[in-house]
PDB file of C-alpha atoms in Angstrom:
ATOM      1  CA  MET A 276      25.150 -39.751   9.200  1.00  0.00           C
ATOM      2  CA  GLU A 277      27.487 -40.662   6.355  1.00  0.00           C
ATOM      3  CA  VAL A 278      30.246 -38.382   5.142  1.00  0.00           C
ATOM      4  CA  LYS A 279      28.507 -37.815   1.799  1.00  0.00           C
ATOM      5  CA  ASP A 280      25.355 -36.708   3.643  1.00  0.00           C
ATOM      6  CA  LEU A 281      27.341 -34.251   5.777  1.00  0.00           C
ATOM      7  CA  ILE A 282      28.992 -32.785   2.700  1.00  0.00           C
ATOM      8  CA  GLU A 283      25.653 -32.376   0.952  1.00  0.00           C
ATOM      9  CA  LYS A 284      24.154 -30.830   4.090  1.00  0.00           C
ATOM     10  CA  GLN A 285      26.977 -28.280   4.336  1.00  0.00           C
ATOM     11  CA  ALA A 286      26.704 -27.455   0.649  1.00  0.00           C
ATOM     12  CA  ARG A 287      22.961 -26.831   1.079  1.00  0.00           C
ATOM     13  CA  ILE A 288      23.602 -24.553   4.064  1.00  0.00           C
ATOM     14  CA  ILE A 289      26.064 -22.426   2.089  1.00  0.00           C
ATOM     15  CA  LEU A 290      23.865 -22.345  -1.007  1.00  0.00           C
ATOM     16  CA  ASP A 291      20.819 -21.406   1.085  1.00  0.00           C
ATOM     17  CA  PHE A 292      22.835 -18.646   2.757  1.00  0.00           C
ATOM     18  CA  PHE A 293      23.821 -17.105  -0.570  1.00  0.00           C
ATOM     19  CA  ARG A 294      20.321 -17.472  -1.988  1.00  0.00           C
ATOM     20  CA  ASP A 295      18.854 -15.560   0.968  1.00  0.00           C
ATOM     21  CA  LYS A 296      21.758 -13.366   2.099  1.00  0.00           C
ATOM     22  CA  GLY A 297      23.970 -12.979  -0.972  1.00  0.00           C
ATOM     23  CA  GLU A 298      23.152  -9.299  -1.426  1.00  0.00           C
ATOM     24  CA  LEU A 299      23.798  -8.664   2.252  1.00  0.00           C
ATOM     25  CA  PHE A 300      27.177 -10.405   1.983  1.00  0.00           C
ATOM     26  CA  ASP A 301      28.006  -8.132  -0.973  1.00  0.00           C
ATOM     27  CA  GLN A 302      27.022  -5.112   1.143  1.00  0.00           C
ATOM     28  CA  ALA A 303      29.370  -6.305   3.887  1.00  0.00           C
ATOM     29  CA  VAL A 304      32.219  -6.701   1.401  1.00  0.00           C
ATOM     30  CA  ASP A 305      31.602  -3.226  -0.028  1.00  0.00           C
ATOM     31  CA  ALA A 306      31.412  -1.586   3.407  1.00  0.00           C
ATOM     32  CA  ILE A 307      34.501  -3.326   4.762  1.00  0.00           C
ATOM     33  CA  CYS A 308      36.535  -2.587   1.624  1.00  0.00           C
ATOM     34  CA  ALA A 309      35.518   1.076   1.731  1.00  0.00           C
ATOM     35  CA  ARG A 310      36.669   1.373   5.321  1.00  0.00           C
ATOM     36  CA  LEU A 311      39.977  -0.384   4.671  1.00  0.00           C
ATOM     37  CA  LYS A 312      40.620   1.933   1.706  1.00  0.00           C
ATOM     38  CA  GLU A 313      40.032   4.884   4.072  1.00  0.00           C
ATOM     39  CA  GLY A 314      42.714   3.546   6.433  1.00  0.00           C
ATOM     40  CA  ARG A 315      40.321   2.062   8.988  1.00  0.00           C
ATOM     41  CA  LYS A 316      40.836  -1.267  10.724  1.00  0.00           C
ATOM     42  CA  ILE A 317      38.898  -4.416  11.455  1.00  0.00           C
ATOM     43  CA  LEU A 318      38.579  -5.648  15.037  1.00  0.00           C
ATOM     44  CA  VAL A 319      37.484  -9.285  14.939  1.00  0.00           C
ATOM     45  CA  PHE A 320      36.568 -11.442  17.914  1.00  0.00           C
ATOM     46  CA  GLY A 321      34.913 -14.651  19.024  1.00  0.00           C
ATOM     47  CA  ASN A 322      35.088 -17.422  21.624  1.00  0.00           C
ATOM     48  CA  GLY A 323      36.575 -20.901  21.269  1.00  0.00           C
ATOM     49  CA  GLY A 324      36.596 -22.046  17.645  1.00  0.00           C
ATOM     50  CA  SER A 325      35.388 -18.600  16.635  1.00  0.00           C
ATOM     51  CA  ALA A 326      38.414 -17.100  18.405  1.00  0.00           C
ATOM     52  CA  ALA A 327      40.659 -19.294  16.278  1.00  0.00           C
ATOM     53  CA  GLN A 328      38.805 -18.185  13.161  1.00  0.00           C
ATOM     54  CA  ALA A 329      39.124 -14.542  14.232  1.00  0.00           C
ATOM     55  CA  GLN A 330      42.896 -14.938  14.492  1.00  0.00           C
ATOM     56  CA  HIS A 331      43.021 -16.744  11.156  1.00  0.00           C
ATOM     57  CA  PHE A 332      41.011 -14.036   9.376  1.00  0.00           C
ATOM     58  CA  ALA A 333      43.073 -11.194  10.866  1.00  0.00           C
ATOM     59  CA  SER A 334      46.291 -12.875   9.751  1.00  0.00           C
ATOM     60  CA  GLU A 335      44.916 -13.289   6.203  1.00  0.00           C
ATOM     61  CA  LEU A 336      44.502  -9.510   6.033  1.00  0.00           C
ATOM     62  CA  VAL A 337      47.692  -8.470   7.784  1.00  0.00           C
ATOM     63  CA  ASN A 338      49.852 -10.869   5.778  1.00  0.00           C
ATOM     64  CA  LYS A 339      48.152 -12.121   2.619  1.00  0.00           C
ATOM     65  CA  PHE A 340      45.467 -14.466   1.426  1.00  0.00           C
ATOM     66  CA  MET A 341      46.311 -15.446  -2.151  1.00  0.00           C
ATOM     67  CA  LYS A 342      48.716 -12.783  -3.374  1.00  0.00           C
ATOM     68  CA  SER A 343      51.373 -10.413  -2.120  1.00  0.00           C
ATOM     69  CA  ARG A 344      49.996  -6.945  -1.397  1.00  0.00           C
ATOM     70  CA  ARG A 345      50.182  -4.232   1.214  1.00  0.00           C
ATOM     71  CA  ALA A 346      49.287  -5.208   4.756  1.00  0.00           C
ATOM     72  CA  LEU A 347      45.740  -4.410   5.814  1.00  0.00           C
ATOM     73  CA  ALA A 348      44.777  -3.323   9.331  1.00  0.00           C
ATOM     74  CA  ALA A 349      43.078  -6.183  11.152  1.00  0.00           C
ATOM     75  CA  LEU A 350      43.370  -7.311  14.733  1.00  0.00           C
ATOM     76  CA  SER A 351      41.995 -10.350  16.522  1.00  0.00           C
ATOM     77  CA  LEU A 352      40.896  -9.357  20.008  1.00  0.00           C
ATOM     78  CA  ALA A 353      41.154 -13.012  21.012  1.00  0.00           C
ATOM     79  CA  ALA A 354      44.932 -13.059  20.464  1.00  0.00           C
ATOM     80  CA  ASP A 355      46.184 -10.912  23.356  1.00  0.00           C
ATOM     81  CA  SER A 356      46.310 -13.325  26.288  1.00  0.00           C
ATOM     82  CA  SER A 357      47.567 -10.655  28.710  1.00  0.00           C
ATOM     83  CA  SER A 358      44.615  -8.363  28.008  1.00  0.00           C
ATOM     84  CA  LEU A 359      42.124 -11.231  28.011  1.00  0.00           C
ATOM     85  CA  THR A 360      43.282 -12.643  31.330  1.00  0.00           C
ATOM     86  CA  SER A 361      43.778  -9.330  33.102  1.00  0.00           C
ATOM     87  CA  ILE A 362      40.329  -8.080  32.070  1.00  0.00           C
ATOM     88  CA  ALA A 363      38.715 -11.394  33.030  1.00  0.00           C
ATOM     89  CA  ASN A 364      40.545 -11.422  36.362  1.00  0.00           C
ATOM     90  CA  ASP A 365      40.122  -7.764  37.309  1.00  0.00           C
ATOM     91  CA  SER A 366      36.586  -7.237  35.963  1.00  0.00           C
ATOM     92  CA  SER A 367      34.746 -10.113  34.347  1.00  0.00           C
ATOM     93  CA  PHE A 368      35.031 -12.355  31.302  1.00  0.00           C
ATOM     94  CA  GLU A 369      32.019 -10.424  30.021  1.00  0.00           C
ATOM     95  CA  TYR A 370      34.319  -7.445  29.305  1.00  0.00           C
ATOM     96  CA  VAL A 371      37.279  -9.176  27.591  1.00  0.00           C
ATOM     97  CA  PHE A 372      36.368  -7.857  24.144  1.00  0.00           C
ATOM     98  CA  SER A 373      34.431  -4.680  24.964  1.00  0.00           C
ATOM     99  CA  ARG A 374      37.372  -3.172  26.863  1.00  0.00           C
ATOM    100  CA  GLN A 375      39.590  -3.800  23.844  1.00  0.00           C
ATOM    101  CA  VAL A 376      36.984  -2.297  21.494  1.00  0.00           C
ATOM    102  CA  GLU A 377      36.804   0.690  23.836  1.00  0.00           C
ATOM    103  CA  ALA A 378      40.597   1.103  23.764  1.00  0.00           C
ATOM    104  CA  LEU A 379      41.340   0.307  20.123  1.00  0.00           C
ATOM    105  CA  GLY A 380      38.182   1.028  18.140  1.00  0.00           C
ATOM    106  CA  LYS A 381      37.746   4.305  16.325  1.00  0.00           C
ATOM    107  CA  LYS A 382      34.690   5.707  14.561  1.00  0.00           C
ATOM    108  CA  GLU A 383      34.255   4.088  11.119  1.00  0.00           C
ATOM    109  CA  ASP A 384      36.390   1.034  12.014  1.00  0.00           C
ATOM    110  CA  VAL A 385      34.748  -2.377  11.647  1.00  0.00           C
ATOM    111  CA  ALA A 386      33.816  -4.700  14.522  1.00  0.00           C
ATOM    112  CA  LEU A 387      33.402  -8.233  13.183  1.00  0.00           C
ATOM    113  CA  ALA A 388      31.771 -10.538  15.741  1.00  0.00           C
ATOM    114  CA  LEU A 389      31.922 -14.307  15.249  1.00  0.00           C
ATOM    115  CA  THR A 390      29.443 -16.269  17.333  1.00  0.00           C
ATOM    116  CA  THR A 391      27.528 -19.430  16.550  1.00  0.00           C
ATOM    117  CA  SER A 392      24.765 -18.727  19.075  1.00  0.00           C
ATOM    118  CA  GLY A 393      24.721 -14.950  19.063  1.00  0.00           C
ATOM    119  CA  ASP A 394      24.108 -15.053  22.799  1.00  0.00           C
ATOM    120  CA  SER A 395      27.551 -14.856  24.429  1.00  0.00           C
ATOM    121  CA  SER A 396      27.543 -11.959  26.869  1.00  0.00           C
ATOM    122  CA  ASN A 397      31.119 -10.897  26.061  1.00  0.00           C
ATOM    123  CA  ILE A 398      30.301 -10.726  22.337  1.00  0.00           C
ATOM    124  CA  LEU A 399      27.069  -8.869  23.026  1.00  0.00           C
ATOM    125  CA  ARG A 400      28.853  -6.286  25.202  1.00  0.00           C
ATOM    126  CA  ALA A 401      31.609  -5.798  22.583  1.00  0.00           C
ATOM    127  CA  VAL A 402      29.081  -5.181  19.809  1.00  0.00           C
ATOM    128  CA  GLN A 403      27.217  -2.713  22.040  1.00  0.00           C
ATOM    129  CA  THR A 404      30.469  -0.860  22.735  1.00  0.00           C
ATOM    130  CA  ALA A 405      31.328  -0.833  19.035  1.00  0.00           C
ATOM    131  CA  ARG A 406      27.939   0.688  18.188  1.00  0.00           C
ATOM    132  CA  GLU A 407      28.372   3.354  20.868  1.00  0.00           C
ATOM    133  CA  LYS A 408      31.762   4.284  19.392  1.00  0.00           C
ATOM    134  CA  GLY A 409      30.456   4.470  15.808  1.00  0.00           C
ATOM    135  CA  LEU A 410      32.054   1.340  14.389  1.00  0.00           C
ATOM    136  CA  LEU A 411      30.373  -0.647  11.636  1.00  0.00           C
ATOM    137  CA  THR A 412      29.116  -3.808  13.349  1.00  0.00           C
ATOM    138  CA  VAL A 413      29.065  -7.018  11.325  1.00  0.00           C
ATOM    139  CA  GLY A 414      27.901 -10.288  12.847  1.00  0.00           C
ATOM    140  CA  LEU A 415      28.637 -13.798  11.612  1.00  0.00           C
ATOM    141  CA  THR A 416      26.252 -15.967  13.590  1.00  0.00           C
ATOM    142  CA  GLY A 417      24.051 -19.016  13.460  1.00  0.00           C
ATOM    143  CA  MET A 418      20.417 -18.870  12.405  1.00  0.00           C
ATOM    144  CA  GLY A 419      18.611 -15.766  13.626  1.00  0.00           C
ATOM    145  CA  GLY A 420      21.635 -14.063  15.167  1.00  0.00           C
ATOM    146  CA  GLY A 421      20.580 -14.484  18.796  1.00  0.00           C
ATOM    147  CA  ARG A 422      20.735 -11.379  20.992  1.00  0.00           C
ATOM    148  CA  VAL A 423      23.664 -10.002  18.964  1.00  0.00           C
ATOM    149  CA  GLY A 424      21.684  -9.973  15.715  1.00  0.00           C
ATOM    150  CA  PRO A 425      19.615  -6.822  16.306  1.00  0.00           C
ATOM    151  CA  LEU A 426      22.769  -4.899  17.287  1.00  0.00           C
ATOM    152  CA  CYS A 427      24.554  -5.605  14.002  1.00  0.00           C
ATOM    153  CA  ASP A 428      24.514  -3.147  11.125  1.00  0.00           C
ATOM    154  CA  ILE A 429      25.002  -6.180   8.888  1.00  0.00           C
ATOM    155  CA  LEU A 430      23.963  -9.620  10.127  1.00  0.00           C
ATOM    156  CA  LEU A 431      25.265 -12.619   8.193  1.00  0.00           C
ATOM    157  CA  ASP A 432      23.459 -15.447   9.949  1.00  0.00           C
ATOM    158  CA  ILE A 433      24.024 -18.966   8.696  1.00  0.00           C
ATOM    159  CA  PRO A 434      20.821 -20.997   8.233  1.00  0.00           C
ATOM    160  CA  SER A 435      21.749 -23.629  10.820  1.00  0.00           C
ATOM    161  CA  ARG A 436      21.878 -24.037  14.584  1.00  0.00           C
ATOM    162  CA  GLU A 437      24.487 -26.820  14.556  1.00  0.00           C
ATOM    163  CA  THR A 438      27.751 -25.352  15.834  1.00  0.00           C
ATOM    164  CA  PRO A 439      30.070 -27.357  13.544  1.00  0.00           C
ATOM    165  CA  ARG A 440      28.024 -26.521  10.432  1.00  0.00           C
ATOM    166  CA  VAL A 441      27.885 -22.826  11.381  1.00  0.00           C
ATOM    167  CA  GLN A 442      31.643 -22.678  12.007  1.00  0.00           C
ATOM    168  CA  GLU A 443      32.360 -24.420   8.699  1.00  0.00           C
ATOM    169  CA  ALA A 444      30.199 -21.868   6.896  1.00  0.00           C
ATOM    170  CA  HIS A 445      31.874 -19.022   8.800  1.00  0.00           C
ATOM    171  CA  LEU A 446      35.292 -20.205   7.633  1.00  0.00           C
ATOM    172  CA  PHE A 447      34.032 -20.336   4.044  1.00  0.00           C
ATOM    173  CA  LEU A 448      32.653 -16.785   4.341  1.00  0.00           C
ATOM    174  CA  LEU A 449      35.846 -15.502   5.972  1.00  0.00           C
ATOM    175  CA  HIS A 450      37.961 -16.978   3.175  1.00  0.00           C
ATOM    176  CA  LEU A 451      35.623 -15.528   0.558  1.00  0.00           C
ATOM    177  CA  LEU A 452      35.700 -12.168   2.322  1.00  0.00           C
ATOM    178  CA  SER A 453      39.516 -12.305   2.435  1.00  0.00           C
ATOM    179  CA  GLN A 454      39.660 -12.978  -1.284  1.00  0.00           C
ATOM    180  CA  MET A 455      37.184 -10.220  -2.145  1.00  0.00           C
ATOM    181  CA  ILE A 456      39.062  -7.724   0.037  1.00  0.00           C
ATOM    182  CA  GLU A 457      42.360  -8.706  -1.544  1.00  0.00           C
ATOM    183  CA  GLU A 458      40.937  -8.193  -5.039  1.00  0.00           C
ATOM    184  CA  ARG A 459      39.456  -4.770  -4.238  1.00  0.00           C
ATOM    185  CA  VAL A 460      41.822  -3.163  -1.724  1.00  0.00           C
ATOM    186  CA  ASP A 461      45.413  -2.570  -2.714  1.00  0.00           C
TER     187      ASP A 461
END
């Protein structure tokens, strides 16, 4: 496939997402902004490339995206290597995020799960724990949301099953979300 074709394909994926899920994205922005204004925090997590995006998004909120402003409470659960490795070693990799949600999540916080497949057991368990604790659960997934989808209060599933295309769309949404949060929460 030529570069131009890939660019057009990605543009179609993002446009299709906003045609079908634009209102849902706006609902996610509104809900997350409301919680941040109330002093709540965002716990964001994912595996592999999604872990990197989770760290990137959390840093955009804690530091800044486009303008100087007060720091916002966001934490990537993929960033604490001591917790990740001790939980994986002492229990199971399946619990690396759910134990952190259990320890750090409070009612009305936001759990933002990034997963291209929606089927990773550690993501699934973390979203279940977040629901049990009364957190708002938001999923950024690939098409259909996998097993995580039905557990999300707000599911933002990208209309693709190709991991690179889904991750590219996730990054676009995370940047857009960062910008919208920065404009509304200060």
